[in-house]
Amino acid sequence: MTRRRIASALAATAAAIGLAVLPAGVAAASPAPVNGVVAGNVLSSTVSPRSAGDGTAAGAIQWMQAHTGSSGWEGYCEMAVENAWGTTGVWPSAIDHWYGAVQYGKAHSGDPYPPAGAFVYWNISQYGHVGIADGYGGFYSSSIGGAIGHADSVYYFANYLGWSNPQVPA
């Protein structure tokens, strides 16, 4: 297959899933404001989620419960929790999400009692880790026994950072 055919096939695939393909050397526009906020580490809010939740705390928890046992989200914890909330592509990683919450005053450092639907964070790698609080001191996340699952305590993983308000993007 020629380079031109490969490029054409990639562009068609990207367009079909709602991604913009820019020629080499062309910069993307700044991200659009999300809830009135433009942040340098926030990706476009127009990316369509895959199998998304309904945008509520109860819906985010139900999404995680419905995907319990799925190993397809390993390494994609941020994408999973964003999908649970009804969006995707807002933050490039869990640790960026945490720092965004800190920056916008929505982080609750070290508090082990997040409300239902809140994002809960850990500093366990350069990308961090994130889950969805169940409202009873536990959470749902990927990487629990190798799949999306439930843990009874936010201390299931080491280096618990805290939680942020249960809303997207921060």
XYZ file of N, CA and C in Angstrom:
510
model
N 0.851 -1.172 0.000
C 0.000 0.000 0.000
C 0.898 1.236 0.000
N 0.569 2.219 -0.811
C 1.373 3.436 -0.901
C 1.126 4.331 0.304
N 2.056 5.267 0.511
C 1.906 6.221 1.620
C 0.630 7.034 1.483
N 0.317 7.411 0.248
C -0.889 8.207 0.010
C -2.133 7.420 0.393
N -2.197 6.141 0.035
C -3.359 5.308 0.393
C -3.446 5.115 1.893
N -2.304 4.929 2.549
C -2.292 4.768 4.009
C -2.803 6.044 4.667
N -2.289 7.193 4.222
C -2.722 8.473 4.790
C -4.214 8.685 4.572
N -4.699 8.340 3.378
C -6.116 8.490 3.080
C -6.968 7.584 3.968
N -6.521 6.351 4.163
C -7.250 5.410 5.011
C -7.265 5.889 6.461
N -6.136 6.402 6.951
C -6.074 6.918 8.325
C -6.986 8.129 8.493
N -6.986 9.024 7.510
C -7.838 10.212 7.582
C -9.309 9.822 7.594
N -9.692 8.848 6.762
C -11.087 8.396 6.726
C -11.493 7.765 8.044
N -10.607 6.962 8.614
C -10.895 6.332 9.905
C -11.032 7.385 10.996
N -10.113 8.344 11.026
C -10.166 9.403 12.034
C -11.451 10.214 11.893
N -11.823 10.543 10.675
C -13.056 11.304 10.461
C -14.280 10.515 10.911
N -14.260 9.219 10.687
C -15.401 8.380 11.064
C -15.602 8.347 12.569
N -14.510 8.500 13.328
C -14.660 8.487 14.785
C -14.591 9.881 15.380
N -14.614 10.901 14.521
C -14.725 12.274 15.001
C -13.418 12.942 15.360
N -12.290 12.469 14.846
C -11.013 13.101 15.130
C -10.600 13.965 13.952
N -9.927 15.044 14.249
C -9.401 15.896 13.191
C -7.977 15.472 12.890
N -7.652 15.386 11.618
C -6.297 15.066 11.196
C -5.719 16.314 10.568
N -4.593 16.780 11.134
C -3.958 17.974 10.621
C -2.696 17.599 9.873
N -2.400 18.311 8.798
C -1.152 18.046 8.084
C 0.046 18.335 8.976
N 1.170 17.710 8.675
C 2.393 17.927 9.450
C 2.722 19.412 9.464
N 3.112 19.918 10.629
C 3.501 21.309 10.758
C 2.354 22.259 11.045
N 1.125 21.777 11.071
C -0.025 22.629 11.359
C -0.423 22.417 12.806
N -0.487 23.483 13.565
C -0.821 23.381 14.982
C -2.329 23.319 15.166
N -2.747 22.563 16.142
C -4.169 22.499 16.484
C -4.567 23.772 17.201
N -5.820 24.127 17.103
C -6.343 25.292 17.802
C -6.337 25.030 19.295
N -6.341 26.095 20.072
C -6.419 25.953 21.523
C -7.708 25.249 21.888
N -7.703 24.525 23.006
C -8.925 23.837 23.398
C -10.042 24.823 23.685
N -11.252 24.403 23.384
C -12.424 25.224 23.657
C -12.666 25.265 25.158
N -13.261 26.345 25.652
C -13.562 26.406 27.078
C -14.517 25.288 27.483
N -14.274 24.708 28.633
C -15.145 23.703 29.210
C -15.609 24.272 30.543
N -16.890 24.488 30.685
C -17.430 25.150 31.874
C -16.739 26.488 32.112
N -16.439 27.191 31.005
C -15.822 28.499 31.114
C -14.333 28.481 31.370
N -13.681 27.319 31.344
C -12.268 27.206 31.667
C -11.516 26.665 30.466
N -10.416 27.309 30.139
C -9.518 26.780 29.125
C -8.221 26.443 29.835
N -7.792 25.205 29.734
C -6.547 24.795 30.365
C -5.652 24.160 29.327
N -4.356 24.386 29.446
C -3.408 23.875 28.474
C -3.368 22.368 28.391
N -3.691 21.661 29.477
C -3.608 20.202 29.444
C -4.965 19.549 29.202
N -5.968 20.328 28.867
C -7.290 19.773 28.605
C -7.431 19.523 27.113
N -7.828 18.333 26.747
C -8.045 18.004 25.351
C -9.429 18.465 24.929
N -9.727 18.398 23.668
C -11.006 18.863 23.137
C -12.184 18.193 23.828
N -13.170 18.987 24.180
C -14.362 18.450 24.834
C -15.373 17.930 23.815
N -15.029 17.996 22.541
C -15.962 17.553 21.520
C -15.741 16.114 21.100
N -14.755 15.446 21.673
C -14.501 14.049 21.329
C -15.642 13.200 21.862
N -16.191 12.365 21.027
C -17.322 11.538 21.433
C -16.867 10.392 22.326
N -17.553 10.176 23.433
C -17.199 9.058 24.307
C -17.602 7.722 23.697
N -16.931 6.665 24.125
C -17.343 5.337 23.679
C -18.092 4.692 24.827
N -19.270 4.190 24.576
C -20.155 3.556 25.563
C -20.257 4.382 26.838
N -20.682 5.622 26.687
C -20.638 6.584 27.776
C -21.776 6.458 28.773
N -21.489 6.923 29.994
C -22.490 7.055 31.033
C -23.369 8.266 30.748
N -24.272 8.566 31.670
C -25.265 9.613 31.417
C -24.917 10.972 32.011
N -23.722 11.138 32.575
C -23.320 12.435 33.101
C -23.733 12.705 34.529
N -24.206 11.686 35.236
C -24.575 11.847 36.643
C -23.698 10.941 37.513
N -23.631 11.261 38.807
C -22.863 10.422 39.733
C -23.421 9.001 39.750
N -24.740 8.878 39.830
C -25.355 7.540 39.831
C -25.054 6.820 38.525
N -25.104 7.551 37.417
C -24.810 6.962 36.115
C -23.364 6.522 36.001
N -22.439 7.299 36.569
C -21.018 6.933 36.534
C -20.783 5.639 37.310
N -21.418 5.516 38.465
C -21.288 4.294 39.258
C -21.918 3.113 38.523
N -23.083 3.324 37.954
C -23.736 2.249 37.189
C -22.878 1.818 36.007
N -22.238 2.769 35.338
C -21.358 2.440 34.211
C -20.222 1.538 34.689
N -19.599 1.923 35.803
C -18.491 1.121 36.334
C -18.993 -0.279 36.731
N -20.148 -0.366 37.358
C -20.703 -1.660 37.734
C -20.982 -2.515 36.498
N -21.508 -1.888 35.452
C -21.822 -2.624 34.223
C -20.565 -3.136 33.522
N -19.426 -2.477 33.756
C -18.169 -2.876 33.119
C -17.261 -3.686 34.051
N -17.759 -4.010 35.240
C -16.966 -4.808 36.177
C -16.563 -6.119 35.513
N -15.278 -6.442 35.646
C -14.729 -7.652 35.039
C -14.096 -7.413 33.686
N -14.310 -6.225 33.104
C -13.727 -5.915 31.799
C -12.250 -5.589 31.953
N -11.405 -6.312 31.241
C -9.964 -6.047 31.283
C -9.529 -5.128 30.150
N -10.432 -4.753 29.277
C -10.099 -3.906 28.144
C -9.726 -2.484 28.505
N -9.932 -2.079 29.741
C -9.629 -0.719 30.173
C -8.297 -0.637 30.918
N -7.560 -1.746 31.003
C -6.267 -1.723 31.687
C -5.341 -0.728 30.990
N -4.751 0.150 31.757
C -3.901 1.192 31.204
C -4.670 2.406 30.721
N -5.986 2.371 30.849
C -6.837 3.472 30.385
C -7.796 3.924 31.485
N -7.302 4.032 32.707
C -8.173 4.392 33.827
C -8.839 5.750 33.614
N -8.096 6.733 33.121
C -8.675 8.057 32.898
C -9.788 8.000 31.863
N -9.565 7.254 30.798
C -10.594 7.115 29.768
C -11.826 6.415 30.340
N -11.605 5.419 31.175
C -12.729 4.686 31.762
C -13.585 5.597 32.638
N -12.954 6.373 33.532
C -13.756 7.221 34.419
C -14.423 8.358 33.659
N -13.751 8.868 32.634
C -14.395 9.897 31.820
C -15.596 9.307 31.086
N -15.446 8.107 30.533
C -16.574 7.447 29.863
C -17.706 7.210 30.847
N -17.371 6.821 32.066
C -18.394 6.593 33.084
C -19.207 7.861 33.321
N -18.559 9.003 33.180
C -19.231 10.290 33.368
C -19.863 10.818 32.090
N -19.664 10.152 30.964
C -20.325 10.567 29.732
C -19.479 11.398 28.793
N -18.170 11.341 28.942
C -17.280 12.101 28.072
C -15.997 11.320 27.862
N -15.105 11.842 27.078
C -13.775 11.252 26.927
C -12.842 12.264 26.304
N -11.547 12.080 26.523
C -10.548 12.951 25.929
C -10.389 14.288 26.616
N -10.862 14.432 27.843
C -10.741 15.693 28.554
C -9.337 15.851 29.127
N -8.834 14.825 29.794
C -7.505 14.867 30.403
C -6.642 13.765 29.793
N -5.367 14.049 29.545
C -4.492 13.036 28.954
C -4.102 11.924 29.925
N -4.181 12.181 31.225
C -3.835 11.150 32.204
C -4.502 11.466 33.537
N -4.493 10.468 34.415
C -5.072 10.656 35.747
C -4.319 11.720 36.538
N -2.996 11.731 36.437
C -2.222 12.703 37.219
C -2.470 14.121 36.699
N -2.663 14.281 35.387
C -3.013 15.595 34.847
C -4.390 16.024 35.346
N -5.311 15.066 35.433
C -6.654 15.344 35.957
C -6.542 15.837 37.402
N -5.745 15.149 38.223
C -5.540 15.539 39.619
C -4.980 16.958 39.702
N -3.911 17.228 38.945
C -3.304 18.553 38.999
C -4.265 19.628 38.494
N -5.112 19.296 37.540
C -6.142 20.233 37.091
C -7.136 20.533 38.204
N -7.535 19.490 38.935
C -8.456 19.689 40.058
C -7.815 20.558 41.136
N -6.533 20.335 41.390
C -5.805 21.163 42.367
C -5.788 22.607 41.876
N -5.415 22.795 40.621
C -5.303 24.134 40.043
C -6.610 24.904 40.134
N -7.740 24.231 39.919
C -9.032 24.911 39.917
C -9.755 24.849 41.260
N -9.029 24.455 42.306
C -9.603 24.478 43.645
C -10.678 23.436 43.904
N -10.640 22.324 43.163
C -11.664 21.293 43.307
C -11.123 20.014 43.937
N -9.873 20.049 44.374
C -9.243 18.862 44.963
C -9.408 18.854 46.480
N -9.574 17.664 47.015
C -9.692 17.463 48.458
C -8.575 16.501 48.853
N -7.389 17.059 49.077
C -6.192 16.260 49.333
C -6.333 15.400 50.577
N -6.052 14.105 50.410
C -5.991 13.172 51.524
C -7.316 12.787 52.158
N -8.416 13.405 51.800
C -9.718 13.108 52.406
C -10.179 11.715 51.969
N -10.319 10.768 52.906
C -10.679 9.394 52.544
C -12.180 9.136 52.397
N -13.005 10.194 52.418
C -14.457 10.010 52.342
C -15.073 10.793 51.176
N -14.726 10.425 49.958
C -15.290 11.145 48.810
C -16.765 10.812 48.611
N -17.530 11.768 48.096
C -18.947 11.495 47.809
C -19.097 10.590 46.590
N -20.255 10.002 46.460
C -20.540 9.120 45.323
C -20.300 9.848 44.010
N -19.582 9.185 43.106
C -19.313 9.727 41.787
C -18.067 10.573 41.685
N -17.469 10.936 42.839
C -16.255 11.761 42.805
C -15.103 10.982 42.171
N -14.177 11.718 41.597
C -12.953 11.112 41.093
C -12.002 10.937 42.270
N -11.397 9.765 42.397
C -10.392 9.499 43.432
C -9.071 9.181 42.736
N -7.957 9.661 43.314
C -6.668 9.631 42.633
C -5.557 9.024 43.480
N -4.613 8.412 42.774
C -3.406 7.859 43.391
C -2.204 8.243 42.554
N -1.068 8.399 43.202
C 0.183 8.670 42.510
C 0.987 7.374 42.487
N 0.622 6.475 41.576
C 1.280 5.165 41.539
C 2.169 4.972 40.317
N 2.194 5.968 39.427
C 3.066 5.909 38.253
C 3.175 7.319 37.700
N 3.924 7.486 36.627
C 4.040 8.825 36.039
C 2.708 9.326 35.507
N 1.763 8.417 35.249
C 0.447 8.791 34.743
C -0.606 8.859 35.841
N -0.271 8.408 37.039
C -1.222 8.376 38.132
C -2.277 7.302 37.922
N -3.288 7.315 38.771
C -4.410 6.384 38.645
C -5.655 7.079 39.176
N -6.811 6.745 38.610
C -8.059 7.395 38.997
C -9.186 6.370 38.998
N -10.147 6.591 39.866
C -11.335 5.754 39.940
C -12.549 6.624 40.245
N -13.677 5.961 40.458
C -14.942 6.630 40.789
C -15.375 6.172 42.183
N -15.586 7.136 43.090
C -15.991 6.828 44.458
C -17.398 6.250 44.502
N -17.595 5.283 45.425
C -18.917 4.683 45.578
C -19.776 5.410 46.623
N -19.189 6.360 47.355
C -19.910 7.110 48.375
C -19.892 6.464 49.745
N -19.233 5.312 49.867
C -19.169 4.581 51.139
C -17.728 4.311 51.557
N -16.778 5.077 51.016
C -15.366 4.893 51.345
C -14.617 4.002 50.372
N -15.321 3.400 49.426
C -14.703 2.551 48.414
C -14.761 3.215 47.048
N -14.399 2.464 46.025
C -14.363 3.021 44.684
C -14.384 1.915 43.638
N -14.656 2.314 42.409
C -14.576 1.446 41.229
C -13.441 1.971 40.368
N -12.691 1.056 39.763
C -11.595 1.469 38.897
C -11.098 0.292 38.085
N -10.288 0.596 37.086
C -9.559 -0.463 36.392
C -8.413 -0.898 37.306
N -7.747 -1.960 36.949
C -6.578 -2.482 37.672
C -6.904 -3.071 39.035
N -8.129 -3.494 39.232
C -8.473 -4.207 40.459
C -8.599 -5.670 40.056
N -7.575 -6.433 40.378
C -7.532 -7.823 39.943
C -7.403 -7.940 38.425
N -6.800 -6.933 37.778
C -6.584 -6.985 36.341
C -7.765 -6.549 35.490
N -8.764 -5.925 36.109
C -9.957 -5.514 35.360
C -10.664 -4.400 36.126
N -11.744 -3.878 35.550
C -12.568 -2.940 36.310
C -13.199 -3.720 37.448
N -13.100 -3.142 38.631
C -13.647 -3.798 39.806
C -13.912 -2.796 40.910
N -14.240 -3.313 42.075
C -14.570 -2.493 43.242
C -13.620 -2.818 44.382
N -13.198 -1.784 45.099
C -12.399 -1.949 46.316
C -13.122 -1.204 47.437
N -13.023 -1.743 48.644
C -13.748 -1.179 49.778
C -13.090 0.040 50.418
N -11.856 0.349 50.037
C -11.127 1.451 50.659
C -10.293 2.190 49.625
N -10.214 3.516 49.774
C -9.373 4.304 48.881
C -7.891 3.999 49.094
N -7.580 3.246 50.130
C -6.189 2.865 50.385
C -5.832 1.529 49.741
N -6.687 1.031 48.869
C -6.402 -0.195 48.116
C -5.086 -0.055 47.363
N -4.878 1.106 46.729
C -3.624 1.423 46.063
C -2.800 2.307 46.992
N -1.480 2.262 46.851
C -0.588 3.117 47.633
C -0.671 4.556 47.119
N -0.230 5.477 47.945
C -0.083 6.885 47.566
C -1.395 7.546 47.156
N -2.407 7.381 48.001
C -3.693 8.041 47.771
C -3.492 9.552 47.821
N -3.975 10.255 46.793
C -3.842 11.712 46.737
C -5.063 12.425 47.301
N -6.245 11.913 47.011
C -7.477 12.564 47.442
C -8.532 12.436 46.350
N -9.510 13.315 46.405
C -10.605 13.259 45.443
C -10.922 14.657 44.916
N -11.613 14.689 43.792
C -12.085 15.959 43.261
C -13.590 15.887 43.075
N -14.177 17.049 43.039
C -15.620 17.144 42.893
C -16.107 16.275 41.739
N -17.236 15.650 41.930
C -17.738 14.721 40.908
C -18.327 15.423 39.692
N -17.438 15.974 38.900
C -17.856 16.635 37.659
C -16.724 16.556 36.660
N -17.074 16.659 35.420
C -16.092 16.678 34.348
C -16.083 18.102 33.804
N -14.935 18.715 33.561
C -13.641 18.096 33.397
C -12.768 18.041 34.623
N -13.047 18.781 35.665
C -12.087 18.792 36.785
C -12.631 18.122 38.026
